[in-house]
Amino acid sequence: MSDAGLLETLLRRIEAADGGVDSLETASILGVDHQVLVGAVKSLLALEDLISAELRSSKHWELSGEGTEIAEQGSHEARVFSSIPPEGLPQSELMKLSFGKIGFSKAMSNKWIKVDKTHEGGPRIFRSVENIEDQVRDKLLLVQKGNTSQLEEKEKNELKKRKLLSEVTVKSYWITKGSCFSTTITKPETELTPEMIANGSWKEKKFKPYNFEALGVAPDCGHLHPLMKVRTQFRQIFLEMGFTEMPTNNFIESSFWNFDSLFQPQQHPARDAHDTFFISDPALAHEFPLEYLERVKKIHSEGGYGSQGYKYDWKIEEAQKNILRTHTTAVSARMLYKLAQQEKFTPVKYFSIDRVFRNETLDATHLAEFHQIEGVVADRGLTLGDLMGILHQFFTKLGITKLRFKPAYNPYTEPSMEVFSYHEGLKKWVEVGNSGVFRPEMLLPMGLPEDVTVIAWGLSLERPTMIKYGINNIRELVGHKVNLQMVYDGPICRLES
Amino acid sequence: MPTVGVKRDLLFKALGKTYTDEEFDELCFEYGLELDEITSEKEIISREQGDSKASGASDVILYKIDVPANRYDLLCLEGLVRGLQVFKNKLEAPRYRRVSPLSGEPQKLIITEETVAVRPHAVAAVLRNITFTQERYDSFIELQEKLHQNICRKRSLVAIGTHDLDTVSGPFTYTAKPPAEISFKPLNQTKEYTATQLMSLYKTDSHLRHYLHIIEDKPLYPVIYDSNGIVLSMPPIINGDHSKITLKTKNVFVECTATDLTKAKIVLDMMVTMFSEYCSQPFTVEEAEVVYPDGKTCKYPELAYRKEKLSSDFVNRKVGINESTETIARLLTKMCLRSEVTGVGDEIEVEIPPTRSDVIHACDIMEDAAMAYGFNNIPYTTPRTYTVANQFPLNKLTELLRQDLAAAGFTEALNFALCSTEDISDKLGKKISETRAVHIANPKTVEFQVARTTLLPGLLKTLAANRKMPLPLKLFEISDVVLKDDTKDVGARNSRRFCAVYYNKSPGFEVIHGLLDRTMQLLEVKSQRGDGYHIQAAEDSTFFPGRCAEIFVGGKSVGRLGVLHPDVITRFELTMPCSAVEMDIEPFL
């Protein structure tokens, strides 16, 4: 029977049946292998609501190969019995028969035969009863005819032990009509085509259902780097808060702007070669605002503006040394100096997010370069409470609302506060940034009015990004060893969620 | 930030109170300290040297406490306890006094001219009738070490020597001599060495070798003798064994030699204020006289108390609180800054003790008031500062371009601004002299020899690290390179670049060229000679001959594109053809 023929025959049988049909039964009626019929059922199932099929499973007993042989020819012991003529048979002859060995011992234990060991010419077998009843064969015949229920469990298990019977599970389908049952099969269309739309044939057609479990085809697209996505969000937050972006595109900075202008003494450990990258070419900066430089020298070496100063021998040679900037605060210093040169002071809010460099020991969370996020506000009469208020607004935009402040030390801010937030996952307070009020020793030499306060804070861009994207090793995020798959798979960045 | 290790139980005994770890952590937080780690000697040894070495070590609980870098008065148990007790109103800050010896002349330290070239300053003091216990002794040694590591800048600025005064006799002479002429038995050695021998002996000493460079190449080494020619110390390297301190020592001679006098005075003040607690007259220090080469004399320790006047309004205005003058004076007193209301308006007179060398301006006093008030008790306020935000134009352009380059199917890479010399020269087939690269003087590895002058090597390394990814790989980066530029104050400037690479089985010049066309479209530059842009064949050793073009915008060259030279591809450990474009974007502002 052709495939299509089988499908139609099956459908007609379903139509004719009351209720439904059993696949096993139908297969035997149609004389096809059950598996072939199951194939037909599956292909009909693919057509929407044509039929429905319920999987059933049943257990039944089946004869093994040996069992079948016995059902046909009798048990080994019965065959031994019938092989023995009235005059007997030499044991050696019997053992040559295929059933000889097994049949002999069974027949002996049934006491159907006996052995005359003293017979001349070797041991000889004789029948010891007139007739026998071959119960094993009878039982197997019952099973073969499907009347297994007439056997007791014990009997079945004994036959099973002799490997004459086995219990098998048969899976079959109970097939009933579907809501769109029909005896004719229309092959469904896979896709809508321009022709169908043009001639309206889509109205008559059936369409193959989509597999909504499968994934779609990945779009052919480019991707933005996760760290840069986070940078964009931080920029956005500052812009929302009215902060103007500082020009931080100067990685090479003089020690003067990076340290001295910030009232960071020349012997400060941060100015050590162990912490800072010095430049050998071009080694020195050659241009400074000289009057301001004199004021910086004075505040370091002698004090002034109400300060004791550091009282050491300040050297221009040290200030001239070029370095890779260690913080973007060097740019803030330049910007504040520029602000101080304005004829009239105007309040400012500045921010920047850019690279800084540290000649530090590298590990899983520290690289020689990272991005610093910095915010600066300069206005008359700002308070420490104002700094906390701004930090609260800033961190709220990052989804962090619980803040705590720890007194800290920083050479150019006083007071200095470390910002901690409560981490719900870690169940502890973790440091999220640093903040402070710039020292008068930094601001007054620049020429800013005395009542102007400048508050500032900073944090790294990498750390929140690593937390956000669950990255443990910074090298997987920044630099050429990045895993592009991670970049491809990265979600959009919403810091507040 | 320096870390001080103190035994927990000893600390609690001194504080007169037992805290839970959490409670103590909280107290630290409030006071600007950080309970960094709770450990034991055993745990530390086992972590650093393995379990086998740790057996038998003490398992007394240690608190490792981070102390702010300018609070030298908190670098030992004595100082920590004093600070916290005053903070908790359990103790009044002690008054440190310099006293004359009960009988006779003060100890003299005579500085000779020879020291000028190597280590010109020295100060000294005497701790009279001190009682050491093992714990006090350990703390005494540990404080010297902490001071050496921090304010003394690894002994380069100041070096401390402490001596059993009863084993030597003044006056003492601080001089400098050729190393071969200095000979003595150094601390914990059994025989005499010359200074020259000592320098080679200590070359392999894990601790002392770090200080040798301070005097190593000087013709004369600093040395202190007593009146009998006994060597007290050879600063900043080692003390003599003769005058070493023991638990039985009753009278201590402290000397600090320095290249920075201000710091020497601070260090001496710290040593004596911390340990005069254990003298028979607590918190008194016996003066010593320093005689300068010009005959001038000075008495030390200074133990100077300075007075500052400020208004409570100043503190209230800076912190953002509204407290009475009396309250603020009380808050400051809790921070060891004894303060009194003068009665003139809202004026407060604040006395800054010798232990608080960190207080150099009224803003430091204001901070202490804020700390005593509790940072976390200050109400949040919003400043009224009105400003309009502006983006930095170059960053704005960068942000907009990045979005559209990703939309064009290229993936953004982010590479280091520092790299090896080879990356920007040999590997690209260029000479380093042509690159205008900025060179780093002290790189720890080759990865930090220069600032990059081109974005291309970073992208090629990103390709190499991702060779297993499906082809084609299309990457871009918009970021800064650094070039020498004499017109800038520092002699260098950043230059914002756009670079993209296409890596596949075929070179795909047309893809990179198409990306350039798209970029120009985004920048509203037409494809035409003159005002627009055009590309023109160029010679460039980075590119395959005949496969490189220069990009001109308005007649000026802004960059190049082409198929990379097979040698370049190989040197970056790549195997497929690759085309690339790199150009300046600053001309499009």
Short mmCIF file of N, CA and C in Angstrom, two decimals, chain A residues 222-223 225 227-228 231-232 235 242-245 247 249 251 267 269 272-274 276-282 285-286 305-308 311 322 324 334 349 355 359 368-369 379 382-386 388-390 393 404-407 409 414-417 439-441 453 479-480 482 484-485 488, chain B residues 26 29-30 32-34 70 153 260 262 306 317-319 360-361 363-364 366-367 371 375-376 379-383 385 387-392 395 399 402 406 409-412 414-418 438-442 444 448 452 461-462 465-466 469 473 479-480 484 486 488-491 494:
data_model
loop_
_atom_site.label_atom_id
_atom_site.label_comp_id
_atom_site.label_asym_id
_atom_site.label_seq_id
_atom_site.Cartn_x
_atom_site.Cartn_y
_atom_site.Cartn_z
N GLY A 222 25.76 44.76 14.21
CA GLY A 222 26.91 45.14 15.02
C GLY A 222 26.47 45.33 16.46
N HIS A 223 27.44 45.50 17.34
CA HIS A 223 27.13 45.57 18.77
C HIS A 223 28.00 46.64 19.42
N HIS A 225 30.06 48.01 22.78
CA HIS A 225 30.78 47.37 23.88
C HIS A 225 30.07 47.65 25.21
N LEU A 227 31.03 48.14 28.28
CA LEU A 227 31.54 49.23 29.11
C LEU A 227 31.13 50.59 28.54
N MET A 228 31.11 50.65 27.21
CA MET A 228 30.74 51.90 26.56
C MET A 228 29.24 52.15 26.69
N ARG A 231 28.96 53.58 30.00
CA ARG A 231 29.44 54.96 29.96
C ARG A 231 28.35 55.89 29.42
N THR A 232 27.68 55.45 28.36
CA THR A 232 26.60 56.26 27.78
C THR A 232 25.54 56.58 28.83
N ARG A 235 26.80 59.16 31.33
CA ARG A 235 26.79 60.47 30.68
C ARG A 235 25.38 61.04 30.71
N GLY A 242 22.06 68.20 34.73
CA GLY A 242 22.54 69.54 34.37
C GLY A 242 24.04 69.73 34.45
N PHE A 243 24.81 68.66 34.34
CA PHE A 243 26.27 68.75 34.41
C PHE A 243 26.86 68.87 33.00
N THR A 244 27.86 69.73 32.87
CA THR A 244 28.53 69.94 31.59
C THR A 244 29.79 69.08 31.51
N GLU A 245 29.99 68.52 30.32
CA GLU A 245 31.10 67.58 30.14
C GLU A 245 32.44 68.31 29.99
N PRO A 247 36.45 68.62 28.86
CA PRO A 247 37.31 68.05 27.81
C PRO A 247 38.45 67.26 28.46
N ASN A 249 40.29 64.94 26.91
CA ASN A 249 41.11 64.26 25.90
C ASN A 249 42.56 64.72 25.97
N PHE A 251 45.58 62.63 27.83
CA PHE A 251 46.08 61.58 28.73
C PHE A 251 47.41 61.98 29.37
N GLN A 267 56.28 64.83 48.01
CA GLN A 267 56.77 63.53 48.52
C GLN A 267 55.63 62.53 48.70
N PRO A 269 53.20 59.54 48.39
CA PRO A 269 53.46 58.22 47.80
C PRO A 269 52.84 58.05 46.41
N ASP A 272 55.08 58.50 43.49
CA ASP A 272 56.18 57.55 43.38
C ASP A 272 56.10 56.80 42.04
N ALA A 273 57.26 56.39 41.55
CA ALA A 273 57.28 55.63 40.30
C ALA A 273 56.54 54.31 40.40
N HIS A 274 56.31 53.86 41.65
CA HIS A 274 55.58 52.61 41.83
C HIS A 274 54.10 52.77 41.52
N THR A 276 52.82 55.72 39.59
CA THR A 276 52.52 56.63 38.48
C THR A 276 53.43 56.31 37.29
N PHE A 277 52.88 56.39 36.09
CA PHE A 277 53.68 56.24 34.87
C PHE A 277 54.28 57.60 34.53
N PHE A 278 55.60 57.68 34.57
CA PHE A 278 56.26 58.91 34.15
C PHE A 278 56.60 58.81 32.67
N ILE A 279 56.71 59.96 32.03
CA ILE A 279 56.96 60.00 30.58
C ILE A 279 58.43 60.33 30.35
N SER A 280 59.08 59.54 29.50
CA SER A 280 60.49 59.85 29.21
C SER A 280 60.59 60.77 27.99
N ASP A 281 59.59 60.72 27.12
CA ASP A 281 59.60 61.58 25.93
C ASP A 281 58.16 61.85 25.53
N PRO A 282 57.69 63.09 25.65
CA PRO A 282 58.34 64.31 26.16
C PRO A 282 58.35 64.31 27.69
N ALA A 285 56.89 69.17 30.98
CA ALA A 285 55.96 70.18 30.47
C ALA A 285 56.71 71.50 30.49
N HIS A 286 56.39 72.37 29.53
CA HIS A 286 57.22 73.57 29.40
C HIS A 286 56.45 74.86 29.55
N TYR A 305 46.62 81.64 53.05
CA TYR A 305 45.16 81.48 53.00
C TYR A 305 44.64 80.75 54.24
N GLY A 306 45.28 81.02 55.39
CA GLY A 306 44.84 80.37 56.63
C GLY A 306 45.39 78.98 56.82
N SER A 307 46.32 78.55 55.93
CA SER A 307 46.85 77.19 56.04
C SER A 307 48.32 77.19 56.50
N GLN A 308 48.67 76.16 57.22
CA GLN A 308 50.05 75.99 57.64
C GLN A 308 50.94 75.56 56.48
N LYS A 311 55.24 72.96 54.44
CA LYS A 311 56.57 73.36 54.91
C LYS A 311 57.68 72.45 54.40
N ASN A 322 56.31 65.16 33.25
CA ASN A 322 55.10 64.67 32.58
C ASN A 322 54.78 63.26 33.04
N LEU A 324 51.38 60.06 32.82
CA LEU A 324 50.05 59.71 32.34
C LEU A 324 49.13 60.05 33.50
N ARG A 334 42.29 72.06 36.00
CA ARG A 334 42.44 73.01 34.88
C ARG A 334 41.14 73.80 34.67
N LYS A 349 28.57 73.11 37.09
CA LYS A 349 28.51 71.67 37.40
C LYS A 349 29.22 70.97 36.25
N ARG A 355 39.65 57.88 30.65
CA ARG A 355 40.72 56.98 31.12
C ARG A 355 41.68 57.66 32.08
N ASN A 359 50.36 52.89 37.65
CA ASN A 359 51.43 51.90 37.46
C ASN A 359 51.36 50.87 38.59
N ALA A 368 46.15 48.59 34.49
CA ALA A 368 46.98 49.79 34.56
C ALA A 368 46.20 51.01 34.09
N GLU A 369 45.10 50.79 33.39
CA GLU A 369 44.26 51.92 33.01
C GLU A 369 42.81 51.58 33.25
N ASP A 379 29.98 76.34 43.65
CA ASP A 379 29.01 77.41 43.87
C ASP A 379 29.31 78.05 45.21
N LEU A 382 28.15 76.11 49.27
CA LEU A 382 27.73 74.71 49.27
C LEU A 382 28.13 74.05 50.60
N THR A 383 27.34 73.07 51.03
CA THR A 383 27.61 72.39 52.31
C THR A 383 27.91 70.91 52.08
N LEU A 384 28.37 70.30 53.16
CA LEU A 384 28.59 68.86 53.11
C LEU A 384 27.25 68.14 52.90
N GLY A 385 26.19 68.70 53.49
CA GLY A 385 24.84 68.16 53.29
C GLY A 385 24.43 68.23 51.82
N ASP A 386 24.86 69.30 51.13
CA ASP A 386 24.58 69.43 49.69
C ASP A 386 25.28 68.31 48.92
N MET A 388 26.09 65.38 50.03
CA MET A 388 25.36 64.15 50.30
C MET A 388 24.05 64.10 49.51
N GLY A 389 23.39 65.26 49.44
CA GLY A 389 22.11 65.34 48.71
C GLY A 389 22.32 65.03 47.23
N ILE A 390 23.37 65.61 46.63
CA ILE A 390 23.65 65.35 45.21
C ILE A 390 24.02 63.89 45.00
N GLN A 393 20.98 61.85 44.96
CA GLN A 393 20.25 61.94 43.69
C GLN A 393 20.97 61.14 42.59
N ARG A 404 25.58 55.48 52.88
CA ARG A 404 26.18 55.75 54.16
C ARG A 404 27.56 56.36 53.88
N PHE A 405 28.01 57.26 54.73
CA PHE A 405 29.24 57.98 54.45
C PHE A 405 30.27 57.75 55.55
N LYS A 406 31.48 57.45 55.13
CA LYS A 406 32.54 57.18 56.09
C LYS A 406 33.61 58.26 55.95
N PRO A 407 34.04 58.84 57.07
CA PRO A 407 35.14 59.82 56.98
C PRO A 407 36.37 59.16 56.36
N TYR A 409 40.41 60.02 54.11
CA TYR A 409 41.46 61.01 53.89
C TYR A 409 41.83 61.06 52.42
N GLU A 414 38.71 68.04 51.88
CA GLU A 414 38.51 68.08 53.32
C GLU A 414 37.18 68.77 53.56
N PRO A 415 36.18 68.15 54.10
CA PRO A 415 36.13 66.74 54.45
C PRO A 415 36.18 65.81 53.22
N SER A 416 36.57 64.57 53.49
CA SER A 416 36.55 63.52 52.48
C SER A 416 35.62 62.43 52.97
N MET A 417 34.83 61.91 52.09
CA MET A 417 33.89 60.86 52.49
C MET A 417 33.94 59.70 51.51
N ARG A 439 39.94 71.35 49.06
CA ARG A 439 40.57 72.16 50.10
C ARG A 439 40.75 73.60 49.64
N PRO A 440 40.67 74.53 50.58
CA PRO A 440 40.93 75.93 50.23
C PRO A 440 42.34 76.11 49.66
N GLU A 441 43.28 75.27 50.12
CA GLU A 441 44.67 75.37 49.63
C GLU A 441 44.75 75.07 48.14
N THR A 453 32.54 77.16 47.31
CA THR A 453 32.88 75.81 47.74
C THR A 453 32.79 74.91 46.52
N GLY A 479 40.00 45.54 26.94
CA GLY A 479 41.23 45.11 26.26
C GLY A 479 40.95 44.06 25.20
N HIS A 480 42.03 43.64 24.54
CA HIS A 480 41.86 42.79 23.37
C HIS A 480 41.45 41.36 23.72
N VAL A 482 39.02 40.48 25.29
CA VAL A 482 37.56 40.45 25.45
C VAL A 482 36.96 39.26 24.67
N LEU A 484 34.27 38.22 22.37
CA LEU A 484 33.30 38.91 21.52
C LEU A 484 31.89 38.36 21.68
N GLN A 485 31.80 37.06 22.03
CA GLN A 485 30.47 36.49 22.23
C GLN A 485 29.75 37.26 23.35
N TYR A 488 28.52 40.32 21.85
CA TYR A 488 27.37 40.05 20.97
C TYR A 488 26.09 39.84 21.80
N GLU B 26 31.40 49.17 63.53
CA GLU B 26 30.54 50.35 63.49
C GLU B 26 31.27 51.57 64.06
N PHE B 29 33.87 52.76 61.66
CA PHE B 29 33.25 53.44 60.52
C PHE B 29 32.98 54.90 60.86
N GLU B 30 32.43 55.10 62.05
CA GLU B 30 32.06 56.43 62.51
C GLU B 30 33.29 57.32 62.66
N GLY B 32 36.10 57.01 61.05
CA GLY B 32 36.92 57.09 59.84
C GLY B 32 37.99 56.02 59.75
N LEU B 33 37.81 54.96 60.55
CA LEU B 33 38.73 53.82 60.45
C LEU B 33 37.99 52.70 59.75
N GLU B 34 38.72 51.64 59.43
CA GLU B 34 38.05 50.51 58.81
C GLU B 34 38.59 49.23 59.41
N ASN B 70 46.88 60.28 56.90
CA ASN B 70 47.46 61.46 57.56
C ASN B 70 47.32 61.40 59.09
N ARG B 153 58.38 58.01 54.40
CA ARG B 153 58.58 57.59 53.01
C ARG B 153 59.71 56.57 52.91
N ASP B 260 63.93 66.13 55.62
CA ASP B 260 62.81 67.06 55.72
C ASP B 260 62.58 67.33 57.21
N THR B 262 60.52 69.37 58.87
CA THR B 262 59.14 69.40 59.35
C THR B 262 58.67 67.99 59.71
N ARG B 306 49.03 74.59 69.04
CA ARG B 306 48.72 75.77 68.24
C ARG B 306 47.27 76.15 68.50
N ARG B 317 27.86 76.45 58.51
CA ARG B 317 27.67 76.77 57.09
C ARG B 317 28.36 75.74 56.20
N LYS B 318 29.53 75.31 56.58
CA LYS B 318 30.28 74.38 55.73
C LYS B 318 29.69 72.97 55.79
N VAL B 319 29.21 72.61 56.97
CA VAL B 319 28.71 71.24 57.12
C VAL B 319 27.24 71.14 56.71
N ILE B 360 45.84 71.41 59.44
CA ILE B 360 46.67 72.52 58.97
C ILE B 360 45.82 73.71 58.53
N HIS B 361 44.50 73.55 58.57
CA HIS B 361 43.63 74.64 58.11
C HIS B 361 42.30 74.51 58.85
N CYS B 363 39.54 74.17 57.68
CA CYS B 363 38.67 73.15 57.08
C CYS B 363 38.91 71.78 57.72
N ASP B 364 40.13 71.56 58.24
CA ASP B 364 40.40 70.29 58.93
C ASP B 364 39.64 70.24 60.26
N MET B 366 36.85 71.90 60.82
CA MET B 366 35.45 71.74 60.41
C MET B 366 35.14 70.27 60.16
N GLU B 367 36.06 69.55 59.49
CA GLU B 367 35.81 68.14 59.22
C GLU B 367 35.68 67.35 60.52
N MET B 371 32.69 65.00 61.72
CA MET B 371 32.85 63.58 62.09
C MET B 371 32.27 63.34 63.46
N PHE B 375 28.76 62.01 60.25
CA PHE B 375 28.44 62.29 58.84
C PHE B 375 27.02 61.85 58.53
N ASN B 376 26.63 60.72 59.11
CA ASN B 376 25.34 60.16 58.73
C ASN B 376 24.17 60.77 59.50
N PRO B 379 21.69 66.21 57.54
CA PRO B 379 20.56 66.09 56.61
C PRO B 379 20.99 66.34 55.16
N TYR B 380 20.43 65.54 54.25
CA TYR B 380 20.71 65.74 52.81
C TYR B 380 19.99 67.00 52.35
N THR B 381 20.68 67.81 51.59
CA THR B 381 20.04 68.99 51.01
C THR B 381 20.37 69.04 49.53
N THR B 382 19.59 69.82 48.79
CA THR B 382 19.86 69.94 47.37
C THR B 382 20.32 71.35 47.09
N PRO B 383 21.51 71.51 46.52
CA PRO B 383 21.97 72.87 46.22
C PRO B 383 21.08 73.50 45.15
N THR B 385 22.09 75.38 42.86
CA THR B 385 22.94 75.70 41.69
C THR B 385 22.21 75.42 40.38
N THR B 387 22.33 75.31 36.43
CA THR B 387 23.25 75.25 35.30
C THR B 387 22.59 74.54 34.14
N VAL B 388 23.06 74.86 32.95
CA VAL B 388 22.59 74.17 31.75
C VAL B 388 23.69 73.21 31.30
N ALA B 389 23.32 71.98 31.03
CA ALA B 389 24.33 70.98 30.67
C ALA B 389 24.76 71.13 29.22
N ASN B 390 26.04 70.90 28.99
CA ASN B 390 26.57 70.84 27.62
C ASN B 390 27.42 69.60 27.47
N GLN B 391 27.32 68.97 26.31
CA GLN B 391 28.22 67.86 26.04
C GLN B 391 29.51 68.43 25.45
N PHE B 392 30.58 67.71 25.66
CA PHE B 392 31.84 68.06 25.00
C PHE B 392 31.66 67.66 23.53
N ASN B 395 33.01 64.41 22.19
CA ASN B 395 32.37 63.22 22.74
C ASN B 395 30.97 63.03 22.19
N GLU B 399 29.78 59.69 20.38
CA GLU B 399 28.60 58.91 20.81
C GLU B 399 27.67 58.65 19.62
N ARG B 402 29.27 56.16 17.05
CA ARG B 402 29.34 54.78 17.56
C ARG B 402 28.04 54.05 17.31
N ALA B 406 27.69 50.74 14.76
CA ALA B 406 27.15 49.44 15.20
C ALA B 406 25.96 49.09 14.32
N GLY B 409 26.67 47.30 11.24
CA GLY B 409 27.06 45.89 11.32
C GLY B 409 28.42 45.65 11.94
N PHE B 410 29.05 46.67 12.47
CA PHE B 410 30.38 46.51 13.08
C PHE B 410 30.25 46.49 14.60
N THR B 411 31.10 45.69 15.23
CA THR B 411 31.04 45.53 16.69
C THR B 411 32.15 46.33 17.34
N GLU B 412 31.78 46.98 18.43
CA GLU B 412 32.70 47.90 19.09
C GLU B 412 33.70 47.15 19.96
N LEU B 414 37.18 47.69 22.66
CA LEU B 414 37.67 48.68 23.61
C LEU B 414 39.07 48.25 24.03
N ASN B 415 40.07 48.91 23.51
CA ASN B 415 41.45 48.48 23.76
C ASN B 415 42.23 49.48 24.60
N PHE B 416 43.36 49.00 25.10
CA PHE B 416 44.18 49.81 25.99
C PHE B 416 44.86 50.96 25.25
N ALA B 417 45.03 52.07 25.96
CA ALA B 417 45.71 53.22 25.38
C ALA B 417 47.22 53.02 25.45
N LEU B 418 47.67 52.05 26.26
CA LEU B 418 49.10 51.79 26.37
C LEU B 418 49.40 50.47 25.67
N VAL B 438 54.60 58.85 22.39
CA VAL B 438 54.99 59.28 23.72
C VAL B 438 55.50 58.03 24.45
N HIS B 439 56.71 58.14 25.04
CA HIS B 439 57.33 56.98 25.68
C HIS B 439 57.22 57.04 27.19
N ILE B 440 56.97 55.90 27.79
CA ILE B 440 56.83 55.82 29.25
C ILE B 440 58.18 55.46 29.86
N ALA B 441 58.54 56.18 30.93
CA ALA B 441 59.87 56.02 31.51
C ALA B 441 59.98 54.76 32.37
N ASN B 442 58.90 54.39 33.06
CA ASN B 442 59.00 53.32 34.05
C ASN B 442 57.97 52.21 33.87
N LYS B 444 56.39 48.61 33.91
CA LYS B 444 56.73 47.36 34.59
C LYS B 444 56.83 46.21 33.60
N PHE B 448 53.39 48.33 28.54
CA PHE B 448 53.18 49.74 28.89
C PHE B 448 54.38 50.61 28.48
N ARG B 452 49.54 54.43 22.65
CA ARG B 452 49.30 54.03 21.27
C ARG B 452 49.21 55.26 20.36
N LYS B 461 44.74 42.72 17.68
CA LYS B 461 44.90 41.81 18.82
C LYS B 461 43.55 41.27 19.27
N THR B 462 42.53 42.10 19.17
CA THR B 462 41.18 41.62 19.51
C THR B 462 40.76 40.51 18.54
N ALA B 465 42.56 37.31 19.45
CA ALA B 465 42.03 36.66 20.66
C ALA B 465 40.68 36.01 20.38
N ASN B 466 40.06 36.35 19.25
CA ASN B 466 38.72 35.83 18.95
C ASN B 466 38.69 35.07 17.62
N MET B 469 35.83 32.67 16.62
CA MET B 469 34.47 33.15 16.36
C MET B 469 34.16 33.01 14.88
N LEU B 473 34.64 38.67 10.86
CA LEU B 473 34.67 39.50 12.06
C LEU B 473 34.76 40.95 11.62
N SER B 479 38.29 56.05 19.59
CA SER B 479 38.95 56.36 20.85
C SER B 479 40.18 57.23 20.58
N ASP B 480 40.88 57.58 21.67
CA ASP B 480 42.01 58.49 21.52
C ASP B 480 43.35 57.76 21.35
N LYS B 484 53.03 63.15 20.08
CA LYS B 484 53.85 64.27 20.55
C LYS B 484 53.43 65.52 19.78
N ASP B 486 54.57 69.68 20.06
CA ASP B 486 55.29 70.76 20.75
C ASP B 486 54.42 71.96 21.08
N LYS B 488 51.65 72.03 22.48
CA LYS B 488 50.89 71.86 23.73
C LYS B 488 51.79 72.08 24.94
N ASP B 489 51.20 72.50 26.07
CA ASP B 489 52.01 72.78 27.25
C ASP B 489 52.78 71.56 27.73
N VAL B 490 52.21 70.37 27.56
CA VAL B 490 52.90 69.17 28.02
C VAL B 490 53.67 68.49 26.88
N GLY B 491 53.58 69.04 25.68
CA GLY B 491 54.33 68.49 24.56
C GLY B 491 53.69 67.28 23.91
N ASN B 494 46.10 64.33 22.62
CA ASN B 494 45.30 63.19 22.18
C ASN B 494 44.76 63.49 20.79
#
